[in-house]
C-alpha cells in the first residue's frame, strides 16, 4: 500500500499511544468504578477519605459541658434548654486553645430570628412568644433585660 | 496490507481506544447492592417544627467554609405562605442565613410585600438541601467522575477532579448545586460526611434547636429516622424526576416542590 494510506494511520496510532500514556501517568490507581458501579460510582476512591478528614468546627453541647457544666445546667433548666451553646457562642473549633475565647453573639438580630412575631399557622413559629422588633424597645439589645440562660422576666 | 485488513485493524483500534480501560471490568448489580447493605444515609425534615430561624444555614456555612457573604449556600430555608385566596407566596432571603425576621415577603423585582394576617391560611418553612438521590442526575451527567455516589449513599464532589464544566449544576433537578467561589469547583451538601462518618450529627441538624432536621441510617430498622420514613407519612420533592431522593419531609404540601 502507498504512503498516503499509512501516514494517517501512524498519526492515529501515535495519538492513541499518547492518550494511553497520558492516562497511565495522570489517572491515579484508585480511580475506578468502585462499589456503586459505572453509572454512579466512577471516582477516585481516596477522595472519600479526603472528605472524611475535613475539619469539623461545631463540637456540640456535650463538648461545652466538659468544662462549663454550670452554664449548661443553667440553660437546661430554662425555656431555652433546646438551644445548642454554639448557636449563640459560635463554633467551638479547637477552643480553649484556638480560639482561646469565644465571642458571644448578644445581638438583637440573633434573638429576633425566633422572636420576631410572624403569623405562621401550621409552623412551630406560631407557638414562640414574639415581639414586633420595630416597636419593642428599639435600639436596645434583648440581653439588657432578658438573661438568655433564663429568659423569662418573671423568673429572673 | 489489504484494504479489508486495514479497515478491520482501524476499526478494532478505534473501538478499543474509545472504551475507557476500567469500563471493561464488568460489575454484577447484585454484588453492588450487597456491598454495603447495612448503611444508607437518609435525612428527615419536619416542616411543622421548623421556625425559620436559619441557625442551620448559618452553621452549615461556617462548618463547611462556604463564603459567608456570597450568595451561595449548601442548605437553605424557604418560607411558604398560602393565602385564603389560594395564592402561594414564598421567599428565601439570603437562603435564610439570617432567619426570617420580617413580615415583609421578598418578591424579588416587585419588591417586598406585606401580607395581612387575616388573609393567611397556612404559613410554614421548608428547609432544603441536596437529596443525595439514589439515582442522582448530577452523577450521571458528570463527564469525568468527579461527582459520585459512595457505598453508603452520599453524593460527593472530588474537588481535585472536577473540571468545572457545570453539567451537574444544570443536571440537578433540585437546583442545590453551585460553583464554590473560592475553590472554583462545583459544590453542594456532603451530609457533613466528615461528621457523620465519625458518629456525629450534621452541622445543620446539630444547630437546629427544634429538631426539625435529622439524619439517620435508612437500613437500620431501629433508627428513629428510618422508622419515621418507613412508618410515618412522609413525602419527597419532585418524585416525577425519578432521582429517588433520600431527604424525606413531614408535612409537605402540593405547593412545595
Ligand atoms: S439533589 Fe441534585 S445534586 Fe443532590 S444528589 Fe440529587 S441530583 Fe445530585
Ligand atoms: S435551625 Fe431548625 S428551626 Fe431553624 S430554620 Fe433551620 S431547620 Fe428551621
Tab-separated table of C-alpha atoms and ligand atoms in Angstrom:
chain	number	residue	atom	x	y	z
A	1	UNK	CA	0.000	0.000	0.000
A	2	UNK	CA	1.086	3.540	-0.607
A	3	UNK	CA	2.477	6.022	1.892
A	4	UNK	CA	-0.574	8.263	1.763
A	5	UNK	CA	-2.594	5.451	3.343
A	6	UNK	CA	-0.040	4.570	6.019
A	7	UNK	CA	0.760	8.082	7.187
A	8	UNK	CA	-2.695	8.889	8.654
A	9	UNK	CA	-2.743	5.501	10.358
A	10	UNK	CA	0.606	6.239	12.013
A	11	UNK	CA	-0.848	9.505	13.238
A	12	UNK	CA	-3.860	7.721	14.713
A	13	UNK	CA	-1.659	5.107	16.385
A	14	UNK	CA	0.550	7.891	17.730
A	15	UNK	CA	-2.385	9.747	19.220
A	16	UNK	CA	-3.793	6.611	20.814
A	17	UNK	CA	-0.413	5.714	22.335
A	18	UNK	CA	-0.020	9.245	23.653
A	19	UNK	CA	-3.510	9.168	25.186
A	20	UNK	CA	-2.867	5.830	26.846
A	21	UNK	CA	0.495	7.057	28.159
A	22	UNK	CA	-1.113	10.240	29.484
A	23	UNK	CA	-3.850	8.235	31.138
A	24	UNK	CA	-1.291	5.852	32.650
A	25	UNK	CA	0.633	8.656	34.338
A	26	UNK	CA	-2.229	11.069	35.087
A	27	UNK	CA	-5.038	8.846	36.380
A	28	UNK	CA	-4.403	7.550	39.903
A	29	UNK	CA	-4.583	3.828	40.659
A	30	UNK	CA	-7.646	4.150	42.860
A	31	UNK	CA	-9.693	5.802	40.129
A	32	UNK	CA	-12.331	3.356	39.003
A	33	UNK	CA	-15.904	2.213	39.136
A	34	UNK	CA	-15.915	1.329	42.897
A	35	UNK	CA	-18.924	-0.128	44.712
A	36	UNK	CA	-21.754	1.738	43.047
A	37	UNK	CA	-20.942	0.589	39.543
A	38	UNK	CA	-20.067	2.521	36.421
A	39	UNK	CA	-23.073	4.860	36.411
A	40	UNK	CA	-22.829	6.211	39.932
A	41	UNK	CA	-19.580	5.047	41.492
A	42	UNK	CA	-16.947	6.101	38.949
A	43	UNK	CA	-14.482	8.072	41.082
A	44	UNK	CA	-11.163	8.418	42.871
A	45	UNK	CA	-11.584	6.309	45.997
A	46	UNK	CA	-9.199	8.329	48.163
A	47	UNK	CA	-11.459	11.373	47.779
A	48	UNK	CA	-13.865	9.762	50.249
A	49	UNK	CA	-11.110	9.874	52.863
A	50	UNK	CA	-10.304	13.463	51.937
A	51	UNK	CA	-13.880	14.443	52.738
A	52	UNK	CA	-13.793	12.442	55.974
A	53	UNK	CA	-10.689	14.400	57.002
A	54	UNK	CA	-12.368	17.797	56.532
A	55	UNK	CA	-12.005	19.612	59.870
A	56	UNK	CA	-15.164	19.983	61.969
A	57	UNK	CA	-15.858	23.345	63.590
A	58	UNK	CA	-19.005	22.721	65.622
A	59	UNK	CA	-18.372	20.481	68.624
A	60	UNK	CA	-21.778	20.161	70.258
A	61	UNK	CA	-23.131	20.933	73.717
A	62	UNK	CA	-21.533	17.820	75.285
A	63	UNK	CA	-18.138	19.241	74.419
A	64	UNK	CA	-19.004	22.553	76.133
A	65	UNK	CA	-20.333	20.630	79.100
A	66	UNK	CA	-16.920	19.144	79.820
A	67	UNK	CA	-15.746	22.482	81.282
A	68	UNK	CA	-18.835	24.676	81.546
A	69	UNK	CA	-21.255	22.282	83.182
A	70	UNK	CA	-22.674	25.051	85.385
A	71	UNK	CA	-23.653	27.099	82.321
A	72	UNK	CA	-25.076	24.087	80.530
A	73	UNK	CA	-27.095	23.253	83.672
A	74	UNK	CA	-28.456	26.781	83.941
A	75	UNK	CA	-29.690	26.932	80.371
A	76	UNK	CA	-31.005	23.367	80.547
A	77	UNK	CA	-33.493	24.376	83.227
A	78	UNK	CA	-34.804	27.353	81.245
A	79	UNK	CA	-37.147	27.750	78.293
A	80	UNK	CA	-34.052	27.998	76.101
A	81	UNK	CA	-32.971	24.474	77.013
A	82	UNK	CA	-33.091	23.203	73.419
A	83	UNK	CA	-30.757	25.855	72.052
A	84	UNK	CA	-27.259	24.449	71.479
A	85	UNK	CA	-24.457	26.560	73.060
A	86	UNK	CA	-22.756	27.181	69.740
A	87	UNK	CA	-25.826	28.872	68.234
A	88	UNK	CA	-25.036	31.955	70.351
A	89	UNK	CA	-21.377	31.420	71.238
A	90	UNK	CA	-20.212	30.432	67.767
A	91	UNK	CA	-18.467	27.237	66.697
A	92	UNK	CA	-16.040	25.974	69.373
A	93	UNK	CA	-13.417	24.905	66.792
A	94	UNK	CA	-10.380	23.982	68.941
A	95	UNK	CA	-11.340	26.073	71.931
A	96	UNK	CA	-9.809	26.508	74.539
A	97	UNK	CA	-6.552	26.528	72.504
A	98	UNK	CA	-7.804	28.074	69.308
A	99	UNK	CA	-9.692	30.354	69.788
A	100	UNK	CA	-8.915	30.961	73.448
A	101	UNK	CA	-12.182	32.827	73.920
A	102	UNK	CA	-15.416	32.534	72.011
A	103	UNK	CA	-17.213	35.714	71.020
A	104	UNK	CA	-20.765	35.727	72.365
A	105	UNK	CA	-23.365	36.990	69.957
A	106	UNK	CA	-25.584	39.257	72.088
A	107	UNK	CA	-27.190	40.992	69.155
A	108	UNK	CA	-30.875	41.741	68.785
A	109	UNK	CA	-30.633	40.167	65.335
A	110	UNK	CA	-29.891	36.797	66.871
A	111	UNK	CA	-32.907	36.830	69.210
A	112	UNK	CA	-35.402	38.025	66.648
A	113	UNK	CA	-34.566	35.085	64.387
A	114	UNK	CA	-37.116	33.260	66.544
A	115	UNK	CA	-38.825	36.037	68.490
A	116	UNK	CA	-39.895	38.411	65.735
A	117	UNK	CA	-43.614	37.734	65.657
A	118	UNK	CA	-44.776	36.258	62.371
A	119	UNK	CA	-48.188	34.814	61.745
A	120	UNK	CA	-47.243	31.336	60.505
A	121	UNK	CA	-50.081	28.897	61.156
A	122	UNK	CA	-49.008	25.261	60.635
A	123	UNK	CA	-45.492	26.067	61.822
A	124	UNK	CA	-43.843	25.918	65.243
A	125	UNK	CA	-43.070	29.606	64.783
A	126	UNK	CA	-46.631	30.440	65.830
A	127	UNK	CA	-46.045	28.971	69.307
A	128	UNK	CA	-42.975	31.069	70.116
A	129	UNK	CA	-43.540	34.260	72.139
A	130	UNK	CA	-42.869	37.033	69.672
A	131	UNK	CA	-42.458	40.809	69.529
A	132	UNK	CA	-42.506	43.384	66.780
A	133	UNK	CA	-38.815	44.349	66.530
A	134	UNK	CA	-39.793	47.744	65.076
A	135	UNK	CA	-41.660	48.806	68.227
A	136	UNK	CA	-40.356	46.662	71.123
A	137	UNK	CA	-37.564	48.609	72.922
A	138	UNK	CA	-35.879	49.565	69.678
A	139	UNK	CA	-32.171	50.333	69.855
A	140	UNK	CA	-31.577	48.039	72.821
A	141	UNK	CA	-30.038	44.589	72.945
A	142	UNK	CA	-32.518	41.998	74.232
A	143	UNK	CA	-29.914	40.790	76.742
A	144	UNK	CA	-30.094	44.151	78.556
A	145	UNK	CA	-33.398	42.981	80.065
A	146	UNK	CA	-33.530	39.240	79.380
A	147	UNK	CA	-30.909	36.752	80.515
A	148	UNK	CA	-30.518	34.350	77.592
A	149	UNK	CA	-29.839	31.470	80.006
A	150	UNK	CA	-33.041	32.299	81.877
A	151	UNK	CA	-35.106	34.386	79.504
A	152	UNK	CA	-38.459	34.718	81.259
A	153	UNK	CA	-38.642	38.070	83.075
A	154	UNK	CA	-40.920	36.633	85.774
A	155	UNK	CA	-38.365	34.018	86.866
A	156	UNK	CA	-35.325	36.272	86.931
B	1	UNK	CA	-1.796	-4.970	3.770
B	2	UNK	CA	-5.098	-5.425	2.077
B	3	UNK	CA	-7.692	-2.725	2.099
B	4	UNK	CA	-10.010	-5.007	4.087
B	5	UNK	CA	-7.380	-5.699	6.767
B	6	UNK	CA	-6.633	-2.039	7.027
B	7	UNK	CA	-10.295	-1.221	7.680
B	8	UNK	CA	-10.606	-4.070	10.153
B	9	UNK	CA	-7.493	-3.093	12.095
B	10	UNK	CA	-8.509	0.526	12.213
B	11	UNK	CA	-11.964	-0.381	13.450
B	12	UNK	CA	-10.530	-2.593	16.201
B	13	UNK	CA	-8.108	0.137	17.178
B	14	UNK	CA	-10.690	2.845	17.397
B	15	UNK	CA	-13.258	0.833	19.326
B	16	UNK	CA	-10.544	-0.376	21.682
B	17	UNK	CA	-9.187	3.075	22.314
B	18	UNK	CA	-12.550	4.682	22.834
B	19	UNK	CA	-13.591	2.352	25.637
B	20	UNK	CA	-12.112	3.546	28.883
B	21	UNK	CA	-9.992	0.818	30.414
B	22	UNK	CA	-11.861	0.465	33.686
B	23	UNK	CA	-15.177	0.268	31.889
B	24	UNK	CA	-14.119	-3.138	30.658
B	25	UNK	CA	-14.417	-4.610	34.148
B	26	UNK	CA	-17.899	-5.999	34.463
B	27	UNK	CA	-19.977	-5.452	37.574
B	28	UNK	CA	-22.673	-7.671	38.909
B	29	UNK	CA	-25.527	-5.448	40.133
B	30	UNK	CA	-26.342	-7.877	42.944
B	31	UNK	CA	-22.792	-7.634	44.176
B	32	UNK	CA	-23.042	-3.865	44.099
B	33	UNK	CA	-26.228	-3.864	46.151
B	34	UNK	CA	-24.843	-6.350	48.619
B	35	UNK	CA	-21.611	-4.434	49.097
B	36	UNK	CA	-22.963	-2.246	51.919
B	37	UNK	CA	-26.464	-3.366	52.753
B	38	UNK	CA	-26.139	-2.143	56.317
B	39	UNK	CA	-25.752	1.603	55.812
B	40	UNK	CA	-27.685	4.132	53.746
B	41	UNK	CA	-27.809	7.705	54.965
B	42	UNK	CA	-31.160	9.440	54.884
B	43	UNK	CA	-32.430	12.784	56.101
B	44	UNK	CA	-35.729	13.764	57.670
B	45	UNK	CA	-37.112	17.303	57.687
B	46	UNK	CA	-40.132	18.220	59.821
B	47	UNK	CA	-41.768	21.308	58.356
B	48	UNK	CA	-44.134	21.628	61.336
B	49	UNK	CA	-41.183	22.047	63.696
B	50	UNK	CA	-39.120	24.450	61.609
B	51	UNK	CA	-39.488	28.054	62.794
B	52	UNK	CA	-37.357	29.688	60.099
B	53	UNK	CA	-34.604	30.856	62.444
B	54	UNK	CA	-31.926	29.998	59.881
B	55	UNK	CA	-29.444	28.762	62.503
B	56	UNK	CA	-28.980	25.674	60.345
B	57	UNK	CA	-27.982	27.724	57.305
B	58	UNK	CA	-25.525	29.766	59.338
B	59	UNK	CA	-23.986	26.677	60.941
B	60	UNK	CA	-23.644	24.969	57.560
B	61	UNK	CA	-21.822	27.952	56.088
B	62	UNK	CA	-19.376	28.185	58.984
B	63	UNK	CA	-18.839	24.435	59.262
B	64	UNK	CA	-18.189	23.859	55.584
B	65	UNK	CA	-16.251	27.022	54.695
B	66	UNK	CA	-18.892	28.397	52.363
B	67	UNK	CA	-18.117	32.129	51.933
B	68	UNK	CA	-20.429	33.803	54.417
B	69	UNK	CA	-21.467	36.806	52.395
B	70	UNK	CA	-21.516	35.232	48.956
B	71	UNK	CA	-24.983	34.413	47.719
B	72	UNK	CA	-24.413	30.649	47.776
B	73	UNK	CA	-25.482	28.106	50.383
B	74	UNK	CA	-25.428	24.324	50.672
B	75	UNK	CA	-28.704	24.385	52.549
B	76	UNK	CA	-31.413	26.991	52.722
B	77	UNK	CA	-34.888	27.536	54.143
B	78	UNK	CA	-37.931	28.665	52.161
B	79	UNK	CA	-40.944	30.438	53.636
B	80	UNK	CA	-44.309	29.461	52.160
B	81	UNK	CA	-47.417	31.491	52.821
B	82	UNK	CA	-50.649	30.162	51.380
B	83	UNK	CA	-53.352	32.784	51.249
B	84	UNK	CA	-57.022	32.083	51.809
B	85	UNK	CA	-57.477	33.028	48.167
B	86	UNK	CA	-55.253	30.094	47.203
B	87	UNK	CA	-52.345	32.271	46.178
B	88	UNK	CA	-48.912	30.955	47.174
B	89	UNK	CA	-46.263	33.468	48.213
B	90	UNK	CA	-42.731	32.351	49.025
B	91	UNK	CA	-39.269	33.701	49.655
B	92	UNK	CA	-35.851	32.768	50.989
B	93	UNK	CA	-33.837	35.957	51.533
B	94	UNK	CA	-30.084	35.118	51.507
B	95	UNK	CA	-31.121	31.481	51.791
B	96	UNK	CA	-32.434	32.412	55.277
B	97	UNK	CA	-28.899	32.774	56.600
B	98	UNK	CA	-30.161	35.481	58.986
B	99	UNK	CA	-33.537	33.865	59.610
B	100	UNK	CA	-36.997	35.206	58.855
B	101	UNK	CA	-37.465	38.292	60.993
B	102	UNK	CA	-39.777	40.431	58.894
B	103	UNK	CA	-43.413	40.232	57.930
B	104	UNK	CA	-42.412	41.521	54.519
B	105	UNK	CA	-42.106	38.743	51.967
B	106	UNK	CA	-39.316	39.342	49.482
B	107	UNK	CA	-40.821	39.244	45.995
B	108	UNK	CA	-37.639	39.908	44.042
B	109	UNK	CA	-38.028	42.593	41.408
B	110	UNK	CA	-41.509	43.583	42.503
B	111	UNK	CA	-40.111	44.355	45.962
B	112	UNK	CA	-41.220	43.373	49.454
B	113	UNK	CA	-44.853	42.564	50.030
B	114	UNK	CA	-46.774	42.808	53.283
B	115	UNK	CA	-49.325	40.060	53.796
B	116	UNK	CA	-52.295	40.677	56.091
B	117	UNK	CA	-52.526	38.053	58.843
B	118	UNK	CA	-56.288	37.753	58.261
B	119	UNK	CA	-55.733	36.595	54.688
B	120	UNK	CA	-53.226	33.860	55.555
B	121	UNK	CA	-54.485	30.265	55.549
B	122	UNK	CA	-51.170	28.469	56.073
B	123	UNK	CA	-47.629	29.537	56.748
B	124	UNK	CA	-44.632	27.267	57.166
B	125	UNK	CA	-40.922	26.893	56.481
B	126	UNK	CA	-39.269	24.265	54.306
B	127	UNK	CA	-35.546	23.564	54.795
B	128	UNK	CA	-33.839	22.316	51.647
B	129	UNK	CA	-30.559	20.591	50.890
B	130	UNK	CA	-29.059	18.081	48.483
B	131	UNK	CA	-31.286	14.998	48.389
B	132	UNK	CA	-28.381	12.568	47.983
B	133	UNK	CA	-30.505	10.822	45.391
B	134	UNK	CA	-30.351	7.072	44.895
B	135	UNK	CA	-30.268	7.708	41.134
B	136	UNK	CA	-28.524	11.090	41.078
B	137	UNK	CA	-28.840	13.009	37.837
B	138	UNK	CA	-25.760	15.061	38.741
B	139	UNK	CA	-23.576	11.936	38.854
B	140	UNK	CA	-24.884	10.615	35.564
B	141	UNK	CA	-24.002	13.783	33.712
B	142	UNK	CA	-20.524	14.296	35.215
B	143	UNK	CA	-18.145	13.524	32.352
B	144	UNK	CA	-15.000	12.914	34.426
B	145	UNK	CA	-16.157	11.020	37.519
B	146	UNK	CA	-15.748	13.982	39.854
B	147	UNK	CA	-19.290	13.719	41.225
B	148	UNK	CA	-20.017	10.271	42.570
B	149	UNK	CA	-22.085	8.232	44.947
B	150	UNK	CA	-20.397	6.477	47.878
B	151	UNK	CA	-21.293	2.976	49.038
B	152	UNK	CA	-23.272	4.426	51.958
B	153	UNK	CA	-25.270	6.620	49.596
B	154	UNK	CA	-23.711	10.054	49.978
B	155	UNK	CA	-23.124	12.054	46.806
B	156	UNK	CA	-19.778	13.862	46.879
B	157	UNK	CA	-17.714	16.075	44.591
B	158	UNK	CA	-14.000	15.404	44.167
B	159	UNK	CA	-12.518	18.895	44.177
B	160	UNK	CA	-9.248	17.735	42.627
B	161	UNK	CA	-11.053	16.010	39.806
B	162	UNK	CA	-13.841	18.497	38.986
B	163	UNK	CA	-13.126	20.412	35.790
B	164	UNK	CA	-15.834	22.999	36.455
B	165	UNK	CA	-17.906	22.248	33.363
B	166	UNK	CA	-21.155	22.864	35.268
B	167	UNK	CA	-23.127	19.924	33.842
B	168	UNK	CA	-24.096	18.756	37.333
B	169	UNK	CA	-25.375	22.209	38.217
B	170	UNK	CA	-27.643	22.078	35.179
B	171	UNK	CA	-28.453	18.392	35.657
B	172	UNK	CA	-29.697	18.558	39.245
B	173	UNK	CA	-33.483	18.943	39.141
B	174	UNK	CA	-33.483	20.477	42.626
B	175	UNK	CA	-31.090	23.350	41.956
B	176	UNK	CA	-28.985	22.518	45.004
B	177	UNK	CA	-25.611	22.847	43.289
B	178	UNK	CA	-23.500	25.925	42.797
B	179	UNK	CA	-19.989	26.996	41.988
B	180	UNK	CA	-17.847	27.467	45.067
B	181	UNK	CA	-16.450	30.977	44.625
B	182	UNK	CA	-13.169	30.162	46.394
B	183	UNK	CA	-12.241	26.627	45.348
B	184	UNK	CA	-13.753	27.122	41.867
B	185	UNK	CA	-15.371	23.718	41.567
B	186	UNK	CA	-18.955	22.521	41.748
B	187	UNK	CA	-20.173	22.341	45.338
B	188	UNK	CA	-23.087	21.003	47.323
B	189	UNK	CA	-24.119	19.488	50.643
B	190	UNK	CA	-21.990	16.496	51.719
B	191	UNK	CA	-24.342	15.424	54.536
B	192	UNK	CA	-21.357	16.606	56.632
B	193	UNK	CA	-19.542	13.413	55.633
B	194	UNK	CA	-16.646	14.367	57.922
B	195	UNK	CA	-19.012	14.391	60.889
B	196	UNK	CA	-21.452	11.541	60.248
B	197	UNK	CA	-18.714	9.028	59.400
B	198	UNK	CA	-17.273	9.684	62.868
B	199	UNK	CA	-20.608	9.104	64.563
B	200	UNK	CA	-21.555	12.778	64.733
B	201	UNK	CA	-24.520	14.761	63.552
B	202	UNK	CA	-24.651	17.120	60.579
B	203	UNK	CA	-23.884	20.730	61.494
B	204	UNK	CA	-27.365	21.882	60.453
B	205	UNK	CA	-29.142	19.204	62.467
B	206	UNK	CA	-26.957	19.943	65.467
B	207	UNK	CA	-27.622	23.674	65.259
B	208	UNK	CA	-31.392	23.287	64.904
B	209	UNK	CA	-32.952	23.980	68.313
B	210	UNK	CA	-36.276	22.476	67.266
B	211	UNK	CA	-35.231	19.082	65.945
B	212	UNK	CA	-36.618	19.932	62.524
B	213	UNK	CA	-33.640	18.277	60.824
B	214	UNK	CA	-32.411	14.755	61.497
B	215	UNK	CA	-30.063	12.314	59.805
B	216	UNK	CA	-30.176	8.557	60.179
B	217	UNK	CA	-29.482	5.164	58.680
B	218	UNK	CA	-32.382	4.077	56.478
B	219	UNK	CA	-31.204	0.451	56.550
B	220	UNK	CA	-31.425	0.163	60.335
B	221	UNK	CA	-34.996	-0.682	61.352
B	222	UNK	CA	-34.343	0.627	64.874
B	223	UNK	CA	-33.078	4.007	63.750
B	224	UNK	CA	-35.651	6.700	64.691
B	225	UNK	CA	-35.289	8.406	61.300
B	226	UNK	CA	-35.689	5.111	59.428
B	227	UNK	CA	-38.762	4.264	61.494
B	228	UNK	CA	-40.347	7.595	60.664
B	229	UNK	CA	-39.531	7.220	56.967
B	230	UNK	CA	-40.893	3.668	56.839
B	231	UNK	CA	-43.982	4.097	59.005
B	232	UNK	CA	-44.768	7.789	59.029
B	233	UNK	CA	-46.452	9.828	56.341
B	234	UNK	CA	-43.533	11.414	54.595
B	235	UNK	CA	-43.050	12.966	51.186
B	236	UNK	CA	-40.167	13.639	48.842
B	237	UNK	CA	-39.595	16.517	46.467
B	238	UNK	CA	-40.200	16.212	42.724
B	239	UNK	CA	-40.851	12.494	42.587
B	240	UNK	CA	-41.563	12.824	38.869
B	241	UNK	CA	-37.869	13.232	38.062
B	242	UNK	CA	-37.174	9.669	39.169
B	243	UNK	CA	-33.992	10.524	41.064
B	244	UNK	CA	-35.252	8.789	44.239
B	245	UNK	CA	-34.286	11.383	46.853
B	246	UNK	CA	-33.154	10.387	50.343
B	247	UNK	CA	-34.361	13.561	52.032
B	248	UNK	CA	-37.867	12.975	53.399
B	249	UNK	CA	-40.335	15.622	54.509
B	250	UNK	CA	-43.039	15.601	57.146
B	251	UNK	CA	-45.869	17.973	56.337
B	252	UNK	CA	-45.274	18.558	52.655
B	253	UNK	CA	-47.928	20.418	50.669
B	254	UNK	CA	-48.512	20.191	46.948
B	255	UNK	CA	-47.380	23.818	46.741
B	256	UNK	CA	-43.838	22.783	47.721
B	257	UNK	CA	-41.521	21.299	45.129
C	1	LIG	S1	-30.318	16.616	44.761
C	1	LIG	FE1	-29.248	17.206	42.867
C	1	LIG	S2	-27.085	17.413	43.490
C	1	LIG	FE2	-28.117	16.220	45.115
C	1	LIG	S3	-27.798	14.052	44.501
C	1	LIG	FE3	-29.809	14.680	43.673
C	1	LIG	S4	-29.337	15.331	41.573
C	1	LIG	FE4	-27.373	15.311	42.692
C	2	LIG	S1	-32.404	25.664	62.529
C	2	LIG	FE1	-34.188	24.284	62.540
C	2	LIG	S2	-35.940	25.600	63.025
C	2	LIG	FE2	-34.239	26.971	62.452
C	2	LIG	S3	-34.570	27.304	60.228
C	2	LIG	FE3	-33.159	25.573	60.413
C	2	LIG	S4	-34.464	23.750	60.349
C	2	LIG	FE4	-35.806	25.515	60.772
